Amino acid sequence: ALSLGSDRFGYIPHDPSYEVLYGTVAMWVRPMSIDGRQTFLAKDESGSDDGGHLRVGLDAGRLSFRVAPGDGGGNHAFRTNDVVFTVFFAALNGALAFLLLQLLSRRGYTQRTERENVWLTVLFVFGSNHLWSAVRGEVWFTALIVGVTFHLAYLLFALDARKPFWAGLMLAWAFATRASLVLAAGFFYWQLFRPASGERFERKEQLKRLALFSAPPLVAGLLLLWFNQVRFDNPMEFGHTYLAGGRMPRIRDFGLFHPAFLKRNLHAAFTLTPRFIDQPPHVQISKHGMSLFLSTPALVFLLRPKRWHRVATPALVGLLLLFGLILLYQNTGWVQYGYRFSLDFLPYALILLAVGAPKVGKLFQGLILVGVLVNAIGAAGFGRTMLGKYTAEFGCPEPKLEAPKAR
């Protein structure tokens, strides 16, 4: 591999053999940053002369491709649009969330009407961090949205262990997108041995469904480990250690997961609020986001469930497993408008709300609409000029290694 710092490049002199009519150029690139305009490969005539131009790179976080013929013809350029890609999956998430809620209702696990399920779907898609993440694009936010897609599809197939192979396949896609979602496997295992329906499988049928479910994640997991070995010479390295070129002090001192990160992550998730200042703009949002109870206030109904069902127990376990892992992670989600990592466990919160929250009356609807308003502001302004001056760095200081005591 060729490692280059900033403002450096490799130069290969021209050779007539490069003047081909067609061909394939393959490369693997790990940029230190995806900001600004960066070139991976260029074969250009000087200035705007007619010798031809070929350029591949990044432009504001999007893949850019430019080609111009050598006869003075016009440019042909292609630039990816990851926002459209992400919004497609976000829209699919709305359909999958509604189908999951309807399935829970039809099986008698919740007492929700179709109208209530529509409101809960609105909460999930528009009244949570899902909304502003969906319209942002960029790999960090796109991965979360696509992860939600396969997570919801997995839960649909995993309920009562109905479709074990498809559940396993969706789980494989989910943790290939978001590695933390491998912990979601527990929901299927719970359904296999203690189905929400209360109807147990015979041992032979359990083993059959277990094999059908386990095959896709096993194959996907082995392929991911091999891919990591090829890329990083370490099957357990998914690339996170190399964030910011591997120079982050907190990763160097504590690793990717450590109890030292618990306090700042709990603050980012639950108690971080905008701050008021004397000078304009008078109110600022932290780059670490804001409390879940501000971005999705209807989540308060999770604190005192009115009803319980067997399906709620594995949902709660799944939520705690994923949330617990995220709370030990080295990053709060910075830079963000709200606590974006909540999207990993939001499907379980949706199940718990459907099972245990009160009827979706005026108070519930009002809280959902407040969440929609808060996240619509983020969708319109996060990462753009609109909210730029209203965003600042505060609230979640990094942990520091204690200096050794003098003897």
Tab-separated table of C-alpha atoms in Angstrom:
chain	number	residue	atom	x	y	z
A	1	ALA	CA	0.000	0.000	0.000
A	2	LEU	CA	1.088	3.564	-0.656
A	3	SER	CA	0.663	5.950	2.287
A	4	LEU	CA	0.578	9.672	1.517
A	5	GLY	CA	0.197	12.663	3.792
A	6	SER	CA	-1.609	15.887	2.916
A	7	ASP	CA	-0.700	17.692	-0.327
A	8	ARG	CA	1.373	14.769	-1.603
A	9	PHE	CA	0.877	12.561	-4.647
A	10	GLY	CA	2.468	9.859	-6.739
A	11	TYR	CA	3.467	10.700	-10.307
A	12	ILE	CA	3.724	8.203	-13.181
A	13	PRO	CA	5.166	9.534	-16.457
A	14	HIS	CA	3.027	9.253	-19.568
A	15	ASP	CA	3.405	6.225	-21.801
A	16	PRO	CA	1.638	5.597	-25.161
A	17	SER	CA	0.384	2.253	-23.810
A	18	TYR	CA	-1.979	4.201	-21.532
A	19	GLU	CA	-3.882	5.527	-24.558
A	20	VAL	CA	-6.527	2.796	-24.623
A	21	LEU	CA	-10.103	2.883	-25.869
A	22	TYR	CA	-11.491	0.939	-22.936
A	23	GLY	CA	-10.319	-0.776	-19.779
A	24	THR	CA	-10.717	-1.063	-16.004
A	25	VAL	CA	-8.953	0.797	-13.241
A	26	ALA	CA	-9.371	-0.681	-9.744
A	27	MET	CA	-8.212	0.928	-6.525
A	28	TRP	CA	-8.797	0.836	-2.782
A	29	VAL	CA	-8.532	4.190	-1.016
A	30	ARG	CA	-8.761	5.102	2.674
A	31	PRO	CA	-8.829	8.921	2.882
A	32	MET	CA	-8.072	10.579	6.206
A	33	SER	CA	-11.034	12.889	5.592
A	34	ILE	CA	-13.892	13.041	3.089
A	35	ASP	CA	-14.226	16.827	3.193
A	36	GLY	CA	-13.445	19.184	0.313
A	37	ARG	CA	-12.266	18.110	-3.135
A	38	GLN	CA	-9.779	15.253	-3.317
A	39	THR	CA	-8.363	13.428	-6.331
A	40	PHE	CA	-7.600	9.695	-6.277
A	41	LEU	CA	-6.546	9.306	-9.900
A	42	ALA	CA	-5.958	11.864	-12.663
A	43	LYS	CA	-4.791	11.566	-16.274
A	44	ASP	CA	-5.104	15.124	-17.495
A	45	GLU	CA	-3.799	17.318	-20.267
A	46	SER	CA	-2.260	20.535	-18.987
A	47	GLY	CA	-4.828	23.219	-18.096
A	48	SER	CA	-7.850	23.096	-20.419
A	49	ASP	CA	-5.976	21.833	-23.481
A	50	ASP	CA	-7.476	19.228	-25.790
A	51	GLY	CA	-5.325	16.276	-24.771
A	52	GLY	CA	-8.105	14.647	-22.737
A	53	HIS	CA	-9.027	14.598	-19.082
A	54	LEU	CA	-9.796	11.754	-16.676
A	55	ARG	CA	-10.274	12.333	-12.973
A	56	VAL	CA	-11.700	10.229	-10.121
A	57	GLY	CA	-12.014	11.465	-6.555
A	58	LEU	CA	-14.181	12.919	-3.819
A	59	ASP	CA	-16.097	16.178	-3.949
A	60	ALA	CA	-17.652	17.240	-0.628
A	61	GLY	CA	-17.923	13.643	0.527
A	62	ARG	CA	-19.354	12.323	-2.748
A	63	LEU	CA	-17.651	10.208	-5.359
A	64	SER	CA	-16.856	12.313	-8.428
A	65	PHE	CA	-15.910	11.167	-11.926
A	66	ARG	CA	-14.943	13.463	-14.816
A	67	VAL	CA	-13.944	12.534	-18.350
A	68	ALA	CA	-13.383	14.743	-21.413
A	69	PRO	CA	-12.292	13.539	-24.867
A	70	GLY	CA	-9.113	14.736	-26.508
A	71	ASP	CA	-10.806	16.339	-29.488
A	72	GLY	CA	-12.000	19.469	-27.733
A	73	GLY	CA	-15.423	17.992	-26.928
A	74	GLY	CA	-17.354	18.778	-23.762
A	75	ASN	CA	-16.880	17.367	-20.279
A	76	HIS	CA	-18.834	14.380	-19.027
A	77	ALA	CA	-19.083	14.332	-15.259
A	78	PHE	CA	-20.796	12.065	-12.753
A	79	ARG	CA	-21.237	12.808	-9.074
A	80	THR	CA	-22.906	10.398	-6.671
A	81	ASN	CA	-25.836	11.602	-4.577
A	82	ASP	CA	-25.835	9.683	-1.324
A	83	VAL	CA	-28.816	11.659	-0.012
A	84	VAL	CA	-31.156	10.134	-2.619
A	85	PHE	CA	-29.727	6.707	-1.823
A	86	THR	CA	-30.279	7.223	1.912
A	87	VAL	CA	-33.777	8.676	1.557
A	88	PHE	CA	-34.834	5.585	-0.419
A	89	PHE	CA	-33.947	3.348	2.527
A	90	ALA	CA	-35.497	5.808	4.979
A	91	ALA	CA	-38.802	5.596	3.102
A	92	LEU	CA	-38.536	1.814	3.157
A	93	ASN	CA	-38.051	2.030	6.928
A	94	GLY	CA	-41.442	3.690	7.265
A	95	ALA	CA	-43.134	0.803	5.449
A	96	LEU	CA	-41.234	-1.830	7.445
A	97	ALA	CA	-41.968	-0.147	10.785
A	98	PHE	CA	-45.684	-0.043	9.981
A	99	LEU	CA	-45.686	-3.694	8.860
A	100	LEU	CA	-43.973	-4.702	12.115
A	101	LEU	CA	-46.525	-2.786	14.191
A	102	GLN	CA	-49.405	-4.290	12.246
A	103	LEU	CA	-47.984	-7.789	12.694
A	104	LEU	CA	-47.753	-7.249	16.448
A	105	SER	CA	-51.378	-6.079	16.479
A	106	ARG	CA	-52.683	-8.962	14.365
A	107	ARG	CA	-51.002	-11.511	16.603
A	108	GLY	CA	-52.526	-9.905	19.693
A	109	TYR	CA	-49.187	-8.862	21.190
A	110	THR	CA	-50.302	-5.226	21.253
A	111	GLN	CA	-53.712	-3.590	21.481
A	112	ARG	CA	-53.020	-0.914	18.869
A	113	THR	CA	-55.469	0.109	16.194
A	114	GLU	CA	-54.260	0.775	12.666
A	115	ARG	CA	-54.585	4.510	13.321
A	116	GLU	CA	-52.363	4.236	16.399
A	117	ASN	CA	-49.814	2.260	14.407
A	118	VAL	CA	-49.736	5.077	11.855
A	119	TRP	CA	-48.942	7.543	14.646
A	120	LEU	CA	-46.182	5.290	15.997
A	121	THR	CA	-44.744	5.022	12.490
A	122	VAL	CA	-44.737	8.828	12.266
A	123	LEU	CA	-42.858	8.907	15.571
A	124	PHE	CA	-40.273	6.450	14.262
A	125	VAL	CA	-39.683	7.993	10.832
A	126	PHE	CA	-40.248	11.711	11.421
A	127	GLY	CA	-40.241	12.235	15.195
A	128	SER	CA	-36.807	10.782	15.916
A	129	ASN	CA	-33.182	11.154	14.861
A	130	HIS	CA	-34.132	9.060	11.852
A	131	LEU	CA	-35.466	12.144	10.028
A	132	TRP	CA	-32.421	14.413	10.027
A	133	SER	CA	-30.042	11.472	9.551
A	134	ALA	CA	-31.963	10.374	6.459
A	135	VAL	CA	-31.549	13.652	4.589
A	136	ARG	CA	-27.926	14.240	5.539
A	137	GLY	CA	-26.169	11.626	3.410
A	138	GLU	CA	-22.493	10.817	4.163
A	139	VAL	CA	-21.345	7.386	5.165
A	140	TRP	CA	-21.891	7.745	8.934
A	141	PHE	CA	-25.566	8.632	8.626
A	142	THR	CA	-26.297	6.451	5.601
A	143	ALA	CA	-24.953	3.395	7.436
A	144	LEU	CA	-27.318	4.056	10.348
A	145	ILE	CA	-30.362	4.365	8.070
A	146	VAL	CA	-29.515	1.262	6.033
A	147	GLY	CA	-28.824	-0.587	9.275
A	148	VAL	CA	-32.338	0.303	10.458
A	149	THR	CA	-33.774	-1.101	7.215
A	150	PHE	CA	-32.246	-4.541	7.647
A	151	HIS	CA	-32.830	-4.472	11.405
A	152	LEU	CA	-36.576	-3.911	10.937
A	153	ALA	CA	-36.738	-6.572	8.215
A	154	TYR	CA	-34.908	-8.961	10.544
A	155	LEU	CA	-37.406	-8.359	13.365
A	156	LEU	CA	-40.323	-8.978	10.996
A	157	PHE	CA	-38.942	-12.389	10.059
A	158	ALA	CA	-37.589	-13.213	13.533
A	159	LEU	CA	-40.885	-12.697	15.404
A	160	ASP	CA	-41.943	-16.124	16.681
A	161	ALA	CA	-38.986	-17.491	14.662
A	162	ARG	CA	-41.352	-17.579	11.680
A	163	LYS	CA	-38.845	-17.229	8.819
A	164	PRO	CA	-35.452	-18.344	10.155
A	165	PHE	CA	-33.443	-18.222	6.912
A	166	TRP	CA	-34.733	-14.770	5.949
A	167	ALA	CA	-34.216	-13.538	9.486
A	168	GLY	CA	-30.603	-14.731	9.335
A	169	LEU	CA	-30.052	-13.137	5.947
A	170	MET	CA	-31.425	-9.769	7.098
A	171	LEU	CA	-29.327	-9.930	10.265
A	172	ALA	CA	-26.226	-10.617	8.156
A	173	TRP	CA	-26.905	-7.519	6.053
A	174	ALA	CA	-27.614	-5.532	9.213
A	175	PHE	CA	-24.337	-6.266	11.003
A	176	ALA	CA	-22.406	-5.972	7.742
A	177	THR	CA	-23.699	-2.375	7.748
A	178	ARG	CA	-23.459	-1.712	11.491
A	179	ALA	CA	-21.181	-4.170	13.294
A	180	SER	CA	-22.921	-3.554	16.630
A	181	LEU	CA	-26.136	-5.084	15.271
A	182	VAL	CA	-24.654	-8.566	15.597
A	183	LEU	CA	-26.056	-8.383	19.142
A	184	ALA	CA	-29.569	-8.317	17.657
A	185	ALA	CA	-29.230	-12.087	17.114
A	186	GLY	CA	-30.441	-12.541	20.679
A	187	PHE	CA	-33.986	-11.600	19.670
A	188	PHE	CA	-34.277	-14.574	17.314
A	189	TYR	CA	-32.769	-17.022	19.803
A	190	TRP	CA	-35.273	-15.854	22.398
A	191	GLN	CA	-38.133	-16.292	19.943
A	192	LEU	CA	-36.879	-19.757	19.013
A	193	PHE	CA	-36.880	-21.099	22.557
A	194	ARG	CA	-39.556	-18.847	24.096
A	195	PRO	CA	-41.820	-17.617	21.261
A	196	ALA	CA	-44.013	-14.603	21.901
A	197	SER	CA	-46.975	-16.756	20.873
A	198	GLY	CA	-46.310	-19.108	23.782
A	199	GLU	CA	-46.298	-22.131	21.448
A	200	ARG	CA	-43.001	-23.982	21.841
A	201	PHE	CA	-41.278	-25.786	18.968
A	202	GLU	CA	-40.303	-29.444	19.211
A	203	ARG	CA	-36.578	-30.049	19.620
A	204	LYS	CA	-36.109	-31.288	16.049
A	205	GLU	CA	-37.866	-28.215	14.665
A	206	GLN	CA	-35.810	-25.951	16.925
A	207	LEU	CA	-32.561	-27.394	15.580
A	208	LYS	CA	-33.767	-27.045	11.995
A	209	ARG	CA	-34.721	-23.398	12.457
A	210	LEU	CA	-31.508	-22.718	14.344
A	211	ALA	CA	-29.446	-24.067	11.428
A	212	LEU	CA	-31.442	-22.114	8.848
A	213	PHE	CA	-31.056	-18.907	10.837
A	214	SER	CA	-27.365	-19.307	11.646
A	215	ALA	CA	-26.085	-20.083	8.145
A	216	PRO	CA	-26.283	-16.574	6.571
A	217	PRO	CA	-24.709	-14.700	9.532
A	218	LEU	CA	-21.947	-17.321	9.753
A	219	VAL	CA	-21.051	-16.957	6.077
A	220	ALA	CA	-21.269	-13.147	6.242
A	221	GLY	CA	-19.209	-13.044	9.422
A	222	LEU	CA	-16.421	-15.162	7.935
A	223	LEU	CA	-16.358	-12.999	4.801
A	224	LEU	CA	-16.128	-9.827	6.906
A	225	LEU	CA	-13.287	-11.273	8.979
A	226	TRP	CA	-11.441	-12.217	5.791
A	227	PHE	CA	-12.033	-8.738	4.367
A	228	ASN	CA	-10.672	-7.153	7.547
A	229	GLN	CA	-7.591	-9.361	7.349
A	230	VAL	CA	-6.985	-8.306	3.747
A	231	ARG	CA	-7.437	-4.611	4.535
A	232	PHE	CA	-5.871	-4.257	7.970
A	233	ASP	CA	-3.910	-7.494	8.633
A	234	ASN	CA	-6.283	-8.080	11.534
A	235	PRO	CA	-9.595	-9.969	11.202
A	236	MET	CA	-11.084	-8.095	14.186
A	237	GLU	CA	-10.229	-4.628	12.887
A	238	PHE	CA	-13.174	-2.927	11.150
A	239	GLY	CA	-11.309	0.329	10.533
A	240	HIS	CA	-12.453	2.317	13.549
A	241	THR	CA	-8.987	2.339	15.089
A	242	TYR	CA	-7.784	4.351	12.084
A	243	LEU	CA	-10.242	7.199	12.587
A	244	ALA	CA	-8.440	10.536	12.139
A	245	GLY	CA	-5.420	8.609	10.959
A	246	GLY	CA	-5.256	6.605	14.187
A	247	ARG	CA	-4.163	9.677	16.127
A	248	MET	CA	-7.161	10.173	18.432
A	249	PRO	CA	-5.849	10.421	22.023
A	250	ARG	CA	-8.930	8.760	23.521
A	251	ILE	CA	-8.574	5.701	21.244
A	252	ARG	CA	-4.841	5.559	21.890
A	253	ASP	CA	-5.339	5.768	25.670
A	254	PHE	CA	-8.509	3.709	26.203
A	255	GLY	CA	-9.242	1.768	23.008
A	256	LEU	CA	-12.578	1.702	21.179
A	257	PHE	CA	-14.652	0.530	24.163
A	258	HIS	CA	-14.005	1.429	27.778
A	259	PRO	CA	-15.976	2.327	30.939
A	260	ALA	CA	-14.225	5.714	30.834
A	261	PHE	CA	-16.583	6.695	27.999
A	262	LEU	CA	-19.749	5.836	29.941
A	263	LYS	CA	-20.274	9.215	31.639
A	264	ARG	CA	-19.973	11.334	28.486
A	265	ASN	CA	-22.189	8.979	26.476
A	266	LEU	CA	-24.895	8.941	29.147
A	267	HIS	CA	-24.795	12.741	29.166
A	268	ALA	CA	-25.092	12.899	25.371
A	269	ALA	CA	-28.002	10.449	25.380
A	270	PHE	CA	-30.108	11.774	28.257
A	271	THR	CA	-29.095	15.079	29.822
A	272	LEU	CA	-27.364	17.165	27.152
A	273	THR	CA	-29.429	20.236	26.279
A	274	PRO	CA	-28.871	23.391	24.208
A	275	ARG	CA	-27.218	26.222	26.106
A	276	PHE	CA	-28.183	29.865	26.383
A	277	ILE	CA	-25.496	32.550	26.032
A	278	ASP	CA	-25.420	36.341	26.418
A	279	GLN	CA	-24.292	37.232	22.897
A	280	PRO	CA	-25.942	36.300	19.587
A	281	PRO	CA	-27.199	33.821	18.593
A	282	HIS	CA	-28.147	33.422	22.313
A	283	VAL	CA	-28.845	29.662	22.002
A	284	GLN	CA	-26.508	26.923	20.806
A	285	ILE	CA	-26.761	23.188	20.186
A	286	SER	CA	-23.828	20.988	21.137
A	287	LYS	CA	-21.942	19.169	18.412
A	288	HIS	CA	-22.552	16.106	20.558
A	289	GLY	CA	-26.295	16.454	19.926
A	290	MET	CA	-29.089	16.657	22.458
A	291	SER	CA	-31.007	14.467	24.885
A	292	LEU	CA	-33.265	11.774	23.432
A	293	PHE	CA	-36.079	13.228	25.512
A	294	LEU	CA	-35.749	16.482	23.560
A	295	SER	CA	-35.481	14.947	20.092
A	296	THR	CA	-38.117	12.251	20.763
A	297	PRO	CA	-40.087	13.324	23.853
A	298	ALA	CA	-42.632	10.501	23.465
A	299	LEU	CA	-39.916	8.121	24.701
A	300	VAL	CA	-40.879	9.170	28.234
A	301	PHE	CA	-43.695	6.618	27.981
A	302	LEU	CA	-41.063	3.867	28.098
A	303	LEU	CA	-40.374	4.743	31.729
A	304	ARG	CA	-43.747	3.524	33.063
A	305	PRO	CA	-45.288	0.867	30.810
A	306	LYS	CA	-49.029	0.358	31.242
A	307	ARG	CA	-48.995	-3.174	29.836
A	308	TRP	CA	-46.529	-6.007	29.275
A	309	HIS	CA	-46.352	-8.959	26.920
A	310	ARG	CA	-43.907	-11.800	26.313
A	311	VAL	CA	-42.639	-10.064	23.160
A	312	ALA	CA	-41.558	-7.040	25.207
A	313	THR	CA	-38.970	-8.958	27.234
A	314	PRO	CA	-36.608	-9.857	24.337
A	315	ALA	CA	-37.177	-6.368	22.917
A	316	LEU	CA	-36.035	-4.851	26.210
A	317	VAL	CA	-33.042	-7.192	26.360
A	318	GLY	CA	-32.114	-6.278	22.777
A	319	LEU	CA	-32.369	-2.572	23.560
A	320	LEU	CA	-30.205	-2.886	26.686
A	321	LEU	CA	-27.556	-4.984	24.928
A	322	LEU	CA	-27.145	-2.553	22.045
A	323	PHE	CA	-27.419	0.566	24.172
A	324	GLY	CA	-24.973	-0.849	26.705
A	325	LEU	CA	-22.380	-1.476	24.001
A	326	ILE	CA	-22.874	2.003	22.517
A	327	LEU	CA	-22.465	3.639	25.933
A	328	LEU	CA	-18.978	2.148	26.196
A	329	TYR	CA	-17.957	3.300	22.707
A	330	GLN	CA	-15.313	5.978	22.241
A	331	ASN	CA	-17.583	8.368	20.320
A	332	THR	CA	-20.806	10.094	21.354
A	333	GLY	CA	-21.816	10.406	17.698
A	334	TRP	CA	-20.052	13.760	17.265
A	335	VAL	CA	-20.768	15.743	15.071
A	336	GLN	CA	-24.556	15.338	15.262
A	337	TYR	CA	-27.847	17.138	15.822
A	338	GLY	CA	-29.320	14.482	18.101
A	339	TYR	CA	-28.101	11.222	19.599
A	340	ARG	CA	-27.818	9.374	16.288
A	341	PHE	CA	-26.598	6.055	17.702
A	342	SER	CA	-30.104	5.614	19.122
A	343	LEU	CA	-31.111	4.394	15.656
A	344	ASP	CA	-29.400	1.092	16.450
A	345	PHE	CA	-31.873	0.317	19.237
A	346	LEU	CA	-34.861	2.416	18.134
A	347	PRO	CA	-36.688	-0.614	16.597
A	348	TYR	CA	-36.836	-2.191	20.059
A	349	ALA	CA	-38.047	1.064	21.581
A	350	LEU	CA	-40.810	1.025	18.957
A	351	ILE	CA	-41.908	-2.468	20.025
A	352	LEU	CA	-41.858	-1.456	23.695
A	353	LEU	CA	-43.937	1.655	22.985
A	354	ALA	CA	-46.421	-0.381	20.965
A	355	VAL	CA	-46.787	-2.895	23.800
A	356	GLY	CA	-46.668	-0.762	26.918
A	357	ALA	CA	-47.315	2.911	26.205
A	358	PRO	CA	-50.775	4.367	26.837
A	359	LYS	CA	-53.308	4.925	24.102
A	360	VAL	CA	-52.153	7.363	21.437
A	361	GLY	CA	-54.338	10.219	22.610
A	362	LYS	CA	-53.862	13.964	22.420
A	363	LEU	CA	-50.891	14.073	24.810
A	364	PHE	CA	-49.110	11.260	22.994
A	365	GLN	CA	-49.847	12.839	19.611
A	366	GLY	CA	-48.633	16.207	20.857
A	367	LEU	CA	-45.312	14.749	21.996
A	368	ILE	CA	-44.912	12.988	18.643
A	369	LEU	CA	-45.516	16.267	16.802
A	370	VAL	CA	-43.009	18.079	19.016
A	371	GLY	CA	-40.466	15.441	18.029
A	372	VAL	CA	-41.352	15.924	14.363
A	373	LEU	CA	-40.797	19.689	14.704
A	374	VAL	CA	-37.471	19.308	16.523
A	375	ASN	CA	-36.113	16.832	13.984
A	376	ALA	CA	-37.478	18.803	11.020
A	377	ILE	CA	-35.335	21.734	12.176
A	378	GLY	CA	-32.359	19.389	12.204
A	379	ALA	CA	-33.237	18.045	8.765
A	380	ALA	CA	-33.393	21.562	7.363
A	381	GLY	CA	-30.348	23.014	9.078
A	382	PHE	CA	-27.889	20.437	10.431
A	383	GLY	CA	-24.579	20.668	8.592
A	384	ARG	CA	-25.837	23.676	6.643
A	385	THR	CA	-25.597	27.435	6.992
A	386	MET	CA	-28.973	27.637	8.714
A	387	LEU	CA	-27.730	26.055	11.969
A	388	GLY	CA	-24.009	26.715	11.601
A	389	LYS	CA	-23.813	29.621	14.050
A	390	TYR	CA	-26.168	27.831	16.449
A	391	THR	CA	-23.774	24.883	16.846
A	392	ALA	CA	-20.798	24.773	19.208
A	393	GLU	CA	-18.457	22.375	20.965
A	394	PHE	CA	-19.527	21.848	24.565
A	395	GLY	CA	-20.965	19.368	27.005
A	396	CYS	CA	-19.021	16.110	26.632
A	397	PRO	CA	-15.333	16.457	27.547
A	398	GLU	CA	-13.050	13.579	26.638
A	399	PRO	CA	-11.746	11.331	29.409
A	400	LYS	CA	-8.111	11.784	30.359
A	401	LEU	CA	-5.600	9.307	31.674
A	402	GLU	CA	-4.682	10.027	35.261
A	403	ALA	CA	-1.076	11.026	35.708
A	404	PRO	CA	0.886	8.517	37.780
A	405	LYS	CA	1.230	9.541	41.410
A	406	ALA	CA	4.662	10.590	42.564
A	407	ARG	CA	6.221	8.322	45.134
